[in-house]
Amino acid sequence: MSLAGKYKALSDSELIAAVKDGDERAFDALFLRWYPQVRKFLMILVKNKALAEDLAQTVFMKVWLYRDRLDPAKSLKNYLLVLSKNGALDVFKSKRLLLADTKEAPVEQEGGDRTEYRTEFAESYSRILRAVEEMPGQRKQVFKMSRFQSMPNDRIAAELGLSVRTVEKHIQLALRDIRKFLS
């Protein structure tokens, strides 16, 4: 059995245990297994493809960043859906707060934990953007087209004169670069 096949054959609990130990290949397998469902769920919530994809990426970024908190005994599906729902709620709350008149009472009182979370998120997002800017030219271009412009891999391949497999490899390497940059 190939290495990739080995990870595909693992249960969610086994993948979580490996991710918790810092295994990047296990994280890639977990990402490939669950990203479509998370994105679909978020699409139902936010009704915007680009936003749903951004939020899905954020969910998996959090899984990697906070992997030491993962519990192989608990349901991965529930964990991912809760992270997704909370991310969508944060978007709705921030839009509502932006629309509120600043002279009126705040729509919601922010607790210290929420403010700390937002600060951590902003710092992580800033580091991700720096990581993207430090990527080699074509990898950076492919990643930006995929994640920032929400272009499908086949369209990226056609526009850049690459094979779809090459585009997929660039995205995989870009995600690896980001994980290394964040750790």
Backbone as a chain_set.jsonl record, in Angstrom:
{"seq": "MSLAGKYKALSDSELIAAVKDGDERAFDALFLRWYPQVRKFLMILVKNKALAEDLAQTVFMKVWLYRDRLDPAKSLKNYLLVLSKNGALDVFKSKRLLLADTKEAPVEQEGGDRTEYRTEFAESYSRILRAVEEMPGQRKQVFKMSRFQSMPNDRIAAELGLSVRTVEKHIQLALRDIRKFLS", "coords": {"N": [[0.851, -1.177, 0.0], [0.572, 2.195, -0.844], [2.051, 5.218, 0.56], [0.26, 7.4, 0.563], [-2.122, 5.981, 0.244], [-2.111, 4.594, 2.624], [-2.709, 6.595, 4.506], [-5.233, 7.356, 3.614], [-6.647, 5.126, 4.305], [-6.825, 5.232, 7.029], [-8.796, 5.694, 9.988], [-10.914, 8.41, 11.12], [-10.295, 8.953, 13.799], [-7.727, 7.85, 14.023], [-6.376, 9.46, 12.195], [-6.663, 11.955, 13.457], [-5.16, 11.525, 15.777], [-2.622, 11.244, 14.622], [-2.328, 13.754, 13.383], [-2.373, 15.344, 15.627], [0.082, 14.708, 16.647], [1.623, 16.108, 14.911], [1.873, 15.246, 12.281], [2.114, 15.958, 9.021], [1.294, 14.759, 6.629], [-0.846, 13.236, 7.444], [-2.542, 15.303, 8.156], [-2.964, 16.422, 5.618], [-4.401, 14.301, 4.45], [-6.651, 14.283, 6.109], [-7.627, 16.832, 5.536], [-8.208, 16.558, 2.744], [-10.211, 14.64, 2.923], [-12.29, 15.874, 4.413], [-12.624, 18.567, 3.614], [-14.396, 19.122, 1.327], [-17.003, 18.6, 2.435], [-17.098, 20.412, 4.574], [-16.864, 22.864, 3.229], [-19.195, 22.757, 1.684], [-21.187, 22.763, 3.697], [-20.674, 25.295, 4.818], [-21.269, 26.865, 2.622], [-24.016, 26.587, 2.505], [-24.659, 27.981, 4.794], [-23.568, 30.64, 4.467], [-24.078, 31.404, 1.866], [-22.355, 32.215, -0.193], [-19.867, 31.566, -2.384], [-17.05, 32.192, -2.461], [-16.627, 33.243, 0.115], [-17.408, 31.042, 1.64], [-15.4, 29.217, 0.924], [-13.147, 30.555, 1.909], [-13.741, 30.576, 4.651], [-13.796, 27.827, 5.108], [-11.109, 27.189, 4.655], [-10.058, 28.567, 6.814], [-11.124, 27.105, 8.932], [-9.688, 24.691, 8.699], [-7.143, 25.677, 8.999], [-7.243, 26.412, 11.663], [-7.586, 23.896, 12.802], [-5.06, 22.817, 12.33], [-3.384, 24.703, 13.637], [-4.24, 24.517, 16.283], [-3.886, 21.876, 16.917], [-2.917, 20.429, 19.074], [-4.981, 20.411, 20.839], [-6.802, 18.625, 19.917], [-8.983, 15.801, 20.177], [-8.861, 12.484, 19.806], [-10.888, 10.757, 20.562], [-13.267, 12.052, 20.283], [-15.892, 13.18, 18.057], [-14.853, 14.002, 14.871], [-16.276, 15.117, 12.774], [-18.352, 16.561, 14.083], [-16.775, 18.436, 15.468], [-15.569, 19.853, 13.326], [-17.868, 20.923, 12.124], [-18.864, 22.55, 14.163], [-16.744, 24.404, 14.394], [-16.996, 25.516, 11.844], [-19.618, 26.591, 11.873], [-19.312, 28.486, 13.946], [-17.401, 30.15, 12.75], [-18.898, 31.176, 10.607], [-20.889, 32.503, 12.058], [-19.317, 34.438, 13.32], [-18.645, 36.003, 11.101], [-21.182, 36.98, 10.396], [-21.792, 38.412, 12.736], [-19.727, 40.332, 12.759], [-20.328, 41.766, 10.452], [-22.804, 42.789, 11.194], [-22.052, 44.387, 13.352], [-20.46, 46.243, 12.025], [-22.355, 47.566, 10.554], [-23.886, 48.746, 12.468], [-24.742, 51.806, 14.084], [-22.221, 53.81, 15.365], [-22.717, 55.482, 17.473], [-24.756, 54.388, 18.856], [-25.62, 51.962, 21.382], [-23.393, 49.185, 21.664], [-23.956, 46.297, 19.618], [-23.284, 43.861, 20.621], [-21.652, 42.81, 23.521], [-18.219, 42.432, 23.79], [-16.317, 39.802, 24.978], [-13.283, 39.149, 26.847], [-12.085, 36.761, 25.949], [-13.086, 36.461, 23.332], [-12.08, 38.747, 22.075], [-9.372, 38.239, 22.308], [-9.251, 35.933, 20.739], [-9.932, 37.013, 18.221], [-7.746, 38.694, 17.827], [-5.651, 36.824, 17.737], [-6.482, 35.457, 15.459], [-6.283, 37.486, 13.498], [-3.537, 37.96, 13.567], [-2.584, 35.442, 12.744], [-3.7, 35.291, 10.186], [-2.36, 37.407, 8.956], [0.237, 36.39, 9.037], [-0.09, 34.231, 7.335], [-0.571, 35.532, 4.903], [1.947, 36.731, 4.568], [3.476, 34.416, 4.281], [2.471, 33.456, 1.864], [3.342, 35.459, 0.132], [6.058, 34.982, 0.157], [6.393, 32.706, -1.311], [7.599, 30.745, -4.136], [7.346, 32.131, -7.467], [5.418, 30.903, -9.464], [4.032, 29.07, -7.861], [2.952, 30.768, -5.939], [1.288, 32.316, -7.58], [-0.54, 30.366, -8.538], [-1.674, 29.527, -6.088], [-2.876, 31.919, -5.168], [-4.749, 32.346, -7.2], [-6.344, 30.122, -6.805], [-7.188, 30.226, -4.045], [-7.736, 32.928, -3.381], [-9.065, 34.005, -5.551], [-10.908, 32.119, -6.047], [-10.852, 30.239, -8.135], [-11.429, 27.322, -10.086], [-9.373, 24.345, -10.27], [-9.005, 23.291, -12.887], [-9.492, 25.471, -14.532], [-7.472, 27.25, -13.729], [-5.277, 25.761, -14.564], [-5.704, 25.802, -17.36], [-5.479, 28.568, -17.912], [-2.843, 29.092, -17.184], [-1.41, 27.34, -18.661], [-0.753, 24.811, -17.68], [-0.749, 21.427, -16.365], [-3.588, 19.922, -14.748], [-2.863, 18.352, -12.619], [-0.351, 19.44, -11.988], [-1.135, 21.936, -11.064], [-2.594, 21.121, -8.796], [-0.481, 20.038, -7.322], [1.077, 22.335, -6.871], [-0.679, 23.74, -5.173], [-0.826, 21.974, -3.018], [1.875, 22.064, -2.178], [2.005, 24.761, -1.521], [0.24, 24.916, 0.651], [1.651, 23.331, 2.409], [3.937, 24.942, 2.727], [2.766, 27.127, 4.028], [1.908, 25.924, 6.422], [4.435, 25.262, 7.505], [5.484, 27.792, 7.796], [3.816, 28.828, 9.738], [4.332, 27.241, 11.928]], "CA": [[0.0, 0.0, 0.0], [1.35, 3.431, -0.91], [1.958, 6.078, 1.737], [-1.005, 8.139, 0.468], [-3.175, 5.012, 0.494], [-2.087, 4.294, 4.067], [-3.418, 7.651, 5.22], [-6.646, 7.3, 3.229], [-7.265, 3.984, 4.973], [-6.949, 5.488, 8.464], [-10.061, 6.244, 10.492], [-10.797, 9.802, 11.581], [-9.604, 8.946, 15.096], [-6.297, 7.621, 13.771], [-5.851, 10.673, 11.562], [-6.585, 12.997, 14.481], [-4.011, 11.207, 16.635], [-1.409, 11.54, 13.861], [-2.265, 15.21, 13.235], [-2.026, 15.864, 16.954], [1.53, 14.497, 16.769], [2.309, 16.964, 13.95], [2.049, 14.552, 11.002], [1.552, 16.788, 7.948], [0.597, 13.91, 5.641], [-2.146, 12.896, 8.04], [-3.359, 16.512, 8.024], [-3.371, 16.5, 4.21], [-5.456, 13.297, 4.238], [-7.826, 14.786, 6.815], [-8.108, 17.961, 4.739], [-8.828, 16.05, 1.512], [-11.414, 13.884, 3.285], [-13.346, 16.664, 5.005], [-12.792, 19.916, 3.056], [-15.628, 19.299, 0.527], [-18.186, 18.657, 3.286], [-17.056, 21.661, 5.339], [-17.167, 23.94, 2.286], [-20.619, 22.648, 1.324], [-21.934, 23.214, 4.871], [-20.513, 26.746, 4.917], [-21.986, 27.461, 1.492], [-25.417, 26.636, 2.918], [-24.791, 29.015, 5.816], [-23.219, 32.012, 4.069], [-24.619, 31.649, 0.512], [-21.342, 32.914, -0.99], [-18.839, 30.555, -2.637], [-15.721, 32.658, -2.062], [-16.61, 33.338, 1.567], [-17.461, 29.668, 2.159], [-14.073, 28.628, 0.759], [-12.249, 31.221, 2.861], [-14.062, 30.082, 5.988], [-13.361, 26.42, 5.18], [-9.653, 27.231, 4.837], [-9.824, 29.012, 8.186], [-11.436, 25.97, 9.802], [-8.579, 23.746, 8.682], [-5.992, 26.37, 9.57], [-7.407, 26.296, 13.118], [-7.325, 22.504, 13.169], [-3.614, 22.64, 12.372], [-2.785, 25.569, 14.652], [-4.636, 24.062, 17.615], [-3.909, 20.415, 16.837], [-2.643, 19.847, 20.385], [-6.252, 20.341, 21.566], [-7.663, 17.612, 19.304], [-9.249, 14.606, 20.975], [-9.236, 11.397, 18.894], [-12.084, 10.05, 21.034], [-14.458, 12.839, 19.951], [-16.291, 13.202, 16.655], [-14.216, 15.012, 14.041], [-17.33, 15.792, 12.013], [-18.971, 17.565, 14.955], [-15.774, 19.474, 15.726], [-15.446, 20.674, 12.12], [-19.112, 21.655, 11.908], [-18.93, 23.61, 15.173], [-15.805, 25.44, 13.951], [-17.588, 26.151, 10.663], [-20.758, 27.397, 12.32], [-18.785, 29.633, 14.687], [-16.781, 31.053, 11.784], [-19.973, 31.872, 9.892], [-21.505, 33.436, 13.007], [-18.393, 35.568, 13.477], [-18.803, 36.863, 9.918], [-22.456, 37.683, 10.513], [-21.682, 39.375, 13.833], [-18.862, 41.454, 12.378], [-21.085, 42.591, 9.501], [-23.827, 43.496, 11.951], [-21.376, 45.425, 14.126], [-20.027, 47.289, 11.105], [-23.529, 48.316, 10.108], [-24.485, 49.455, 13.606], [-24.294, 53.182, 14.284], [-21.238, 53.809, 16.447], [-23.232, 56.264, 18.598], [-25.691, 53.552, 19.604], [-24.988, 50.945, 22.221], [-22.895, 48.083, 20.844], [-24.89, 45.207, 19.411], [-22.887, 42.74, 21.46], [-20.476, 43.074, 24.332], [-17.147, 41.487, 23.483], [-15.575, 39.316, 26.13], [-11.838, 39.098, 26.656], [-11.723, 35.598, 25.156], [-13.423, 36.717, 21.933], [-11.12, 39.73, 21.589], [-8.102, 37.521, 22.174], [-9.406, 35.064, 19.569], [-9.861, 37.845, 17.018], [-6.368, 39.149, 17.696], [-4.886, 35.663, 17.266], [-6.877, 35.194, 14.084], [-5.702, 38.536, 12.651], [-2.098, 37.706, 13.488], [-2.389, 34.239, 11.923], [-4.016, 35.64, 8.804], [-1.258, 38.235, 8.489], [1.369, 35.498, 8.803], [-0.394, 33.45, 6.132], [-0.334, 36.407, 3.749], [3.403, 36.838, 4.41], [3.941, 33.126, 3.76], [2.098, 33.403, 0.448], [4.215, 36.38, -0.603], [7.411, 34.429, 0.101], [6.403, 31.501, -2.151], [8.107, 30.924, -5.502], [6.409, 32.824, -8.343], [4.281, 30.162, -10.022], [3.269, 28.503, -6.741], [2.192, 31.883, -5.367], [0.234, 32.672, -8.524], [-1.542, 29.293, -8.516], [-2.36, 29.563, -4.804], [-3.743, 33.096, -5.127], [-5.885, 32.122, -8.112], [-7.196, 29.107, -6.195], [-7.774, 30.575, -2.759], [-8.195, 34.312, -3.294], [-9.984, 34.286, -6.652], [-11.85, 30.977, -6.063], [-10.868, 29.613, -9.455], [-11.241, 25.87, -10.049], [-8.05, 23.911, -10.728], [-8.926, 23.128, -14.342], [-9.408, 26.81, -15.142], [-6.119, 27.737, -13.452], [-4.392, 25.017, -15.464], [-5.893, 26.301, -18.723], [-4.96, 29.934, -18.016], [-1.391, 29.128, -17.018], [-0.786, 26.357, -19.544], [-0.227, 23.74, -16.839], [-1.671, 20.307, -16.182], [-4.366, 20.028, -13.523], [-2.044, 17.713, -11.577], [0.67, 20.413, -11.585], [-1.837, 22.934, -10.246], [-2.859, 20.478, -7.507], [0.79, 19.915, -6.606], [1.429, 23.682, -6.4], [-1.545, 24.058, -4.029], [-0.365, 21.127, -1.916], [3.143, 22.622, -1.696], [1.714, 26.06, -0.909], [-0.323, 24.643, 1.976], [2.772, 22.846, 3.228], [4.739, 26.12, 3.035], [2.038, 27.915, 5.015], [2.0, 25.21, 7.697], [5.799, 25.422, 8.016], [5.647, 29.21, 8.178], [3.044, 29.072, 10.952], [4.816, 26.483, 13.094]], "C": [[0.899, 1.244, 0.0], [1.147, 4.246, 0.361], [0.645, 6.853, 1.739], [-2.187, 7.216, 0.761], [-3.275, 4.64, 1.961], [-2.896, 5.325, 4.834], [-4.902, 7.652, 4.869], [-7.374, 6.201, 3.99], [-7.46, 4.214, 6.475], [-8.336, 6.022, 8.811], [-9.831, 7.688, 10.9], [-10.021, 9.876, 12.893], [-8.106, 8.755, 14.92], [-5.654, 8.832, 13.116], [-5.678, 11.787, 12.587], [-5.369, 12.766, 15.376], [-2.706, 11.551, 15.921], [-1.237, 13.05, 13.673], [-1.838, 15.837, 14.546], [-0.528, 15.738, 17.212], [2.321, 15.302, 15.74], [2.553, 16.333, 12.593], [1.342, 15.322, 9.892], [0.814, 15.957, 6.906], [-0.769, 13.481, 6.158], [-3.082, 14.093, 7.944], [-3.849, 16.663, 6.585], [-4.5, 15.52, 3.923], [-6.755, 13.74, 4.897], [-8.463, 15.929, 6.019], [-8.836, 17.467, 3.484], [-10.131, 15.31, 1.797], [-12.566, 14.809, 3.667], [-13.587, 18.031, 4.381], [-14.077, 20.056, 2.226], [-16.897, 19.411, 1.377], [-18.247, 19.959, 4.079], [-17.429, 22.829, 4.434], [-18.651, 23.929, 1.913], [-21.503, 23.156, 2.475], [-21.863, 24.736, 4.99], [-21.24, 27.466, 3.781], [-23.475, 27.589, 1.825], [-25.621, 27.79, 3.905], [-24.607, 30.427, 5.272], [-23.683, 32.385, 2.662], [-23.664, 32.445, -0.383], [-20.16, 31.964, -1.136], [-17.47, 30.984, -2.127], [-15.605, 32.728, -0.541], [-16.621, 31.946, 2.2], [-16.089, 29.008, 2.045], [-13.072, 29.252, 1.717], [-12.485, 30.696, 4.281], [-13.624, 28.625, 6.157], [-11.846, 26.349, 5.373], [-9.315, 27.622, 6.27], [-10.087, 27.878, 9.171], [-10.234, 25.026, 9.86], [-7.279, 24.379, 9.187], [-6.055, 26.246, 11.101], [-7.14, 24.865, 13.582], [-5.816, 22.294, 13.292], [-2.986, 23.456, 13.501], [-3.057, 25.064, 16.067], [-4.717, 22.542, 17.681], [-3.65, 19.749, 18.191], [-3.921, 19.715, 21.216], [-7.194, 19.265, 21.015], [-7.796, 16.4, 20.216], [-9.713, 13.497, 20.038], [-10.504, 10.655, 19.301], [-13.375, 10.782, 20.666], [-14.685, 12.873, 18.445], [-15.623, 14.35, 15.892], [-15.267, 15.805, 13.271], [-17.984, 16.881, 12.86], [-18.034, 18.735, 15.216], [-15.663, 20.419, 14.525], [-16.709, 21.498, 11.878], [-19.28, 22.781, 12.927], [-17.975, 24.748, 14.799], [-16.38, 26.221, 12.767], [-18.724, 27.084, 11.051], [-20.28, 28.649, 13.054], [-18.108, 30.64, 13.759], [-17.827, 31.85, 11.022], [-20.657, 32.884, 10.811], [-20.621, 34.656, 13.237], [-18.504, 36.538, 12.305], [-20.09, 37.663, 10.031], [-22.412, 38.743, 11.607], [-20.837, 40.574, 13.431], [-19.562, 42.345, 11.359], [-22.142, 43.419, 10.232], [-23.203, 44.631, 12.76], [-20.913, 46.572, 13.232], [-21.187, 48.167, 10.663], [-24.16, 49.133, 11.232], [-23.905, 50.864, 13.706], [-23.379, 53.214, 15.495], [-21.724, 54.612, 17.646], [-24.21, 55.464, 19.44], [-24.905, 52.586, 20.478], [-24.497, 49.811, 21.33], [-23.926, 46.962, 20.765], [-24.575, 44.053, 20.352], [-21.662, 43.144, 22.258], [-19.445, 42.005, 24.031], [-16.448, 41.085, 24.766], [-14.094, 39.277, 25.817], [-11.419, 37.926, 25.791], [-11.97, 35.84, 23.675], [-12.43, 37.707, 21.328], [-9.766, 39.077, 21.378], [-8.124, 36.62, 20.946], [-9.26, 35.875, 18.283], [-8.443, 38.347, 16.776], [-5.492, 38.018, 17.165], [-5.2, 35.375, 15.802], [-6.237, 36.211, 13.134], [-4.204, 38.331, 12.489], [-1.81, 36.505, 12.593], [-2.642, 34.549, 10.457], [-2.901, 36.48, 8.195], [-0.03, 37.374, 8.178], [1.143, 34.642, 7.559], [-0.134, 34.286, 4.886], [1.162, 36.591, 3.5], [3.976, 35.556, 3.818], [3.647, 33.015, 2.274], [3.037, 34.286, -0.372], [5.638, 35.855, -0.739], [7.508, 33.172, -0.764], [7.061, 31.793, -3.49], [6.989, 31.414, -6.421], [5.195, 32.044, -8.806], [3.416, 29.555, -8.919], [2.381, 29.58, -6.125], [1.02, 32.243, -6.28], [-0.895, 31.636, -8.508], [-2.352, 29.358, -7.225], [-3.32, 30.75, -4.72], [-4.961, 32.91, -6.027], [-6.875, 31.142, -7.478], [-7.933, 29.632, -4.963], [-8.334, 31.993, -2.684], [-9.178, 34.669, -4.4], [-11.005, 33.163, -6.843], [-11.968, 30.325, -7.438], [-10.692, 28.109, -9.308], [-9.889, 25.49, -10.674], [-7.946, 23.783, -12.236], [-8.829, 24.475, -15.065], [-8.026, 27.431, -14.918], [-5.139, 27.077, -14.413], [-4.491, 25.546, -16.889], [-5.28, 27.691, -18.888], [-3.441, 29.998, -17.949], [-0.661, 28.128, -17.91], [-0.125, 25.222, -18.771], [-1.203, 22.573, -16.843], [-2.419, 20.523, -14.864], [-3.57, 19.438, -12.364], [-0.957, 18.668, -11.076], [0.051, 21.489, -10.704], [-2.107, 22.358, -8.859], [-1.591, 20.376, -6.674], [1.241, 21.275, -6.068], [0.609, 24.061, -5.159], [-1.117, 23.252, -2.81], [0.935, 21.679, -1.328], [2.934, 23.966, -1.007], [1.148, 25.868, 0.498], [0.751, 24.138, 2.928], [3.646, 24.035, 3.664], [4.071, 26.964, 4.125], [2.118, 27.25, 6.385], [3.384, 25.368, 8.321], [6.006, 26.835, 8.529], [4.952, 29.488, 9.504], [3.577, 28.329, 12.169], [6.142, 26.978, 13.593]], "O": [[1.866, 1.322, 0.758], [0.215, 4.012, 1.132], [-0.014, 6.961, 2.772], [-3.136, 7.609, 1.438], [-4.363, 4.401, 2.485], [-3.681, 4.972, 5.714], [-5.741, 7.918, 5.729], [-8.563, 6.321, 4.287], [-8.189, 3.461, 7.122], [-8.963, 6.718, 8.012], [-8.69, 8.136, 11.013], [-9.186, 10.762, 13.075], [-7.307, 9.414, 15.584], [-4.522, 9.192, 13.44], [-4.664, 12.484, 12.585], [-4.638, 13.704, 15.693], [-1.785, 12.088, 16.537], [-0.126, 13.566, 13.79], [-1.026, 16.762, 14.563], [0.059, 16.563, 17.912], [3.547, 15.202, 15.687], [3.367, 16.84, 11.822], [0.113, 15.338, 9.829], [-0.191, 16.409, 6.358], [-1.728, 13.377, 5.394], [-4.274, 13.932, 7.683], [-5.013, 16.994, 6.356], [-5.457, 15.866, 3.228], [-7.832, 13.593, 4.319], [-9.681, 15.982, 5.854], [-9.95, 17.907, 3.197], [-11.057, 15.356, 0.988], [-13.707, 14.554, 3.283], [-14.651, 18.613, 4.592], [-14.795, 21.039, 2.409], [-17.771, 20.224, 1.077], [-19.319, 20.543, 4.239], [-18.22, 23.688, 4.823], [-19.283, 24.983, 1.837], [-22.459, 23.896, 2.243], [-22.877, 25.39, 5.236], [-21.765, 28.563, 3.975], [-24.114, 28.579, 1.47], [-26.634, 28.488, 3.854], [-25.401, 31.316, 5.578], [-23.68, 33.563, 2.305], [-24.095, 33.24, -1.218], [-19.524, 31.595, -0.149], [-16.8, 30.218, -1.435], [-14.592, 32.315, 0.024], [-15.923, 31.704, 3.184], [-15.659, 28.314, 2.966], [-12.235, 28.547, 2.281], [-11.537, 30.412, 5.014], [-13.141, 28.237, 7.221], [-11.356, 25.542, 6.164], [-8.391, 27.071, 6.867], [-9.346, 27.713, 10.141], [-9.814, 24.612, 10.94], [-6.421, 23.689, 9.736], [-5.038, 26.004, 11.751], [-6.537, 24.651, 14.634], [-5.347, 21.667, 14.243], [-2.144, 22.945, 14.24], [-2.201, 25.172, 16.945], [-5.531, 21.991, 18.423], [-4.108, 18.632, 18.431], [-3.936, 18.978, 22.202], [-8.261, 19.024, 21.58], [-6.863, 16.024, 20.926], [-10.831, 13.55, 19.526], [-11.128, 9.995, 18.47], [-14.458, 10.2, 20.729], [-13.769, 12.622, 17.662], [-15.806, 15.52, 16.228], [-15.156, 17.023, 13.134], [-18.151, 18.008, 12.395], [-18.454, 19.891, 15.188], [-15.664, 21.639, 14.688], [-16.62, 22.656, 11.469], [-19.784, 23.852, 12.588], [-18.346, 25.92, 14.876], [-16.259, 27.445, 12.706], [-18.778, 28.231, 10.607], [-20.784, 29.746, 12.81], [-18.227, 31.849, 13.961], [-17.669, 33.053, 10.813], [-20.97, 33.996, 10.387], [-21.119, 35.777, 13.336], [-18.462, 37.753, 12.495], [-20.102, 38.871, 9.794], [-22.932, 39.845, 11.43], [-21.195, 41.713, 13.732], [-19.403, 43.565, 11.401], [-22.346, 44.595, 9.929], [-23.772, 45.719, 12.841], [-20.966, 47.736, 13.631], [-21.02, 49.363, 10.427], [-24.882, 50.097, 10.977], [-22.722, 51.08, 13.443], [-23.737, 52.692, 16.551], [-21.193, 54.442, 18.744], [-24.47, 55.806, 20.594], [-23.694, 52.42, 20.328], [-25.139, 49.508, 20.324], [-24.668, 46.71, 21.714], [-25.474, 43.356, 20.822], [-20.738, 43.753, 21.72], [-19.757, 40.814, 24.019], [-16.036, 41.94, 25.551], [-13.696, 39.362, 24.656], [-10.502, 38.056, 24.98], [-11.144, 35.462, 22.844], [-11.987, 37.526, 20.194], [-9.092, 39.336, 20.381], [-7.146, 36.547, 20.201], [-8.548, 35.469, 17.365], [-7.996, 38.415, 15.631], [-4.688, 38.222, 16.255], [-4.305, 35.088, 15.007], [-5.711, 35.837, 12.086], [-3.664, 38.508, 11.397], [-0.892, 36.548, 11.774], [-1.885, 34.12, 9.587], [-2.54, 36.281, 7.036], [0.658, 37.599, 7.181], [2.084, 34.362, 6.817], [0.457, 33.8, 3.922], [1.6, 36.605, 2.35], [4.855, 35.601, 2.958], [4.481, 32.532, 1.508], [3.475, 33.894, -1.454], [6.352, 36.247, -1.663], [8.599, 32.627, -0.932], [7.087, 32.939, -3.938], [5.815, 31.139, -6.174], [4.062, 32.465, -8.574], [2.191, 29.532, -9.039], [1.211, 29.34, -5.828], [-0.101, 32.45, -5.813], [-2.071, 31.998, -8.467], [-3.578, 29.255, -7.257], [-4.45, 30.603, -4.253], [-6.076, 33.276, -5.654], [-8.088, 31.308, -7.598], [-9.151, 29.497, -4.854], [-9.318, 32.225, -1.982], [-10.03, 35.538, -4.216], [-11.872, 33.256, -7.713], [-13.052, 29.911, -7.849], [-9.888, 27.66, -8.49], [-9.343, 26.224, -11.497], [-6.916, 24.127, -12.815], [-8.158, 24.589, -16.091], [-7.477, 28.066, -15.818], [-4.284, 27.739, -15.001], [-3.471, 25.72, -17.556], [-4.632, 27.963, -19.899], [-2.822, 30.854, -18.581], [0.569, 28.079, -17.913], [0.934, 24.731, -19.161], [-2.348, 22.714, -17.272], [-1.935, 21.225, -13.976], [-3.602, 19.968, -11.253], [-0.67, 18.707, -9.879], [0.649, 21.904, -9.711], [-1.875, 23.031, -7.855], [-1.617, 20.6, -5.464], [1.73, 21.365, -4.942], [1.144, 24.634, -4.21], [-1.052, 23.78, -1.7], [1.078, 21.752, -0.107], [3.608, 24.275, -0.024], [1.533, 26.577, 1.428], [0.757, 24.48, 4.11], [4.045, 24.123, 4.825], [4.741, 27.453, 5.034], [2.364, 27.916, 7.39], [3.5, 25.584, 9.527], [6.629, 27.046, 9.57], [5.435, 30.288, 10.305], [3.317, 28.723, 13.306], [6.676, 26.442, 14.564]]}, "num_chains": 1, "name": "protein.A"}
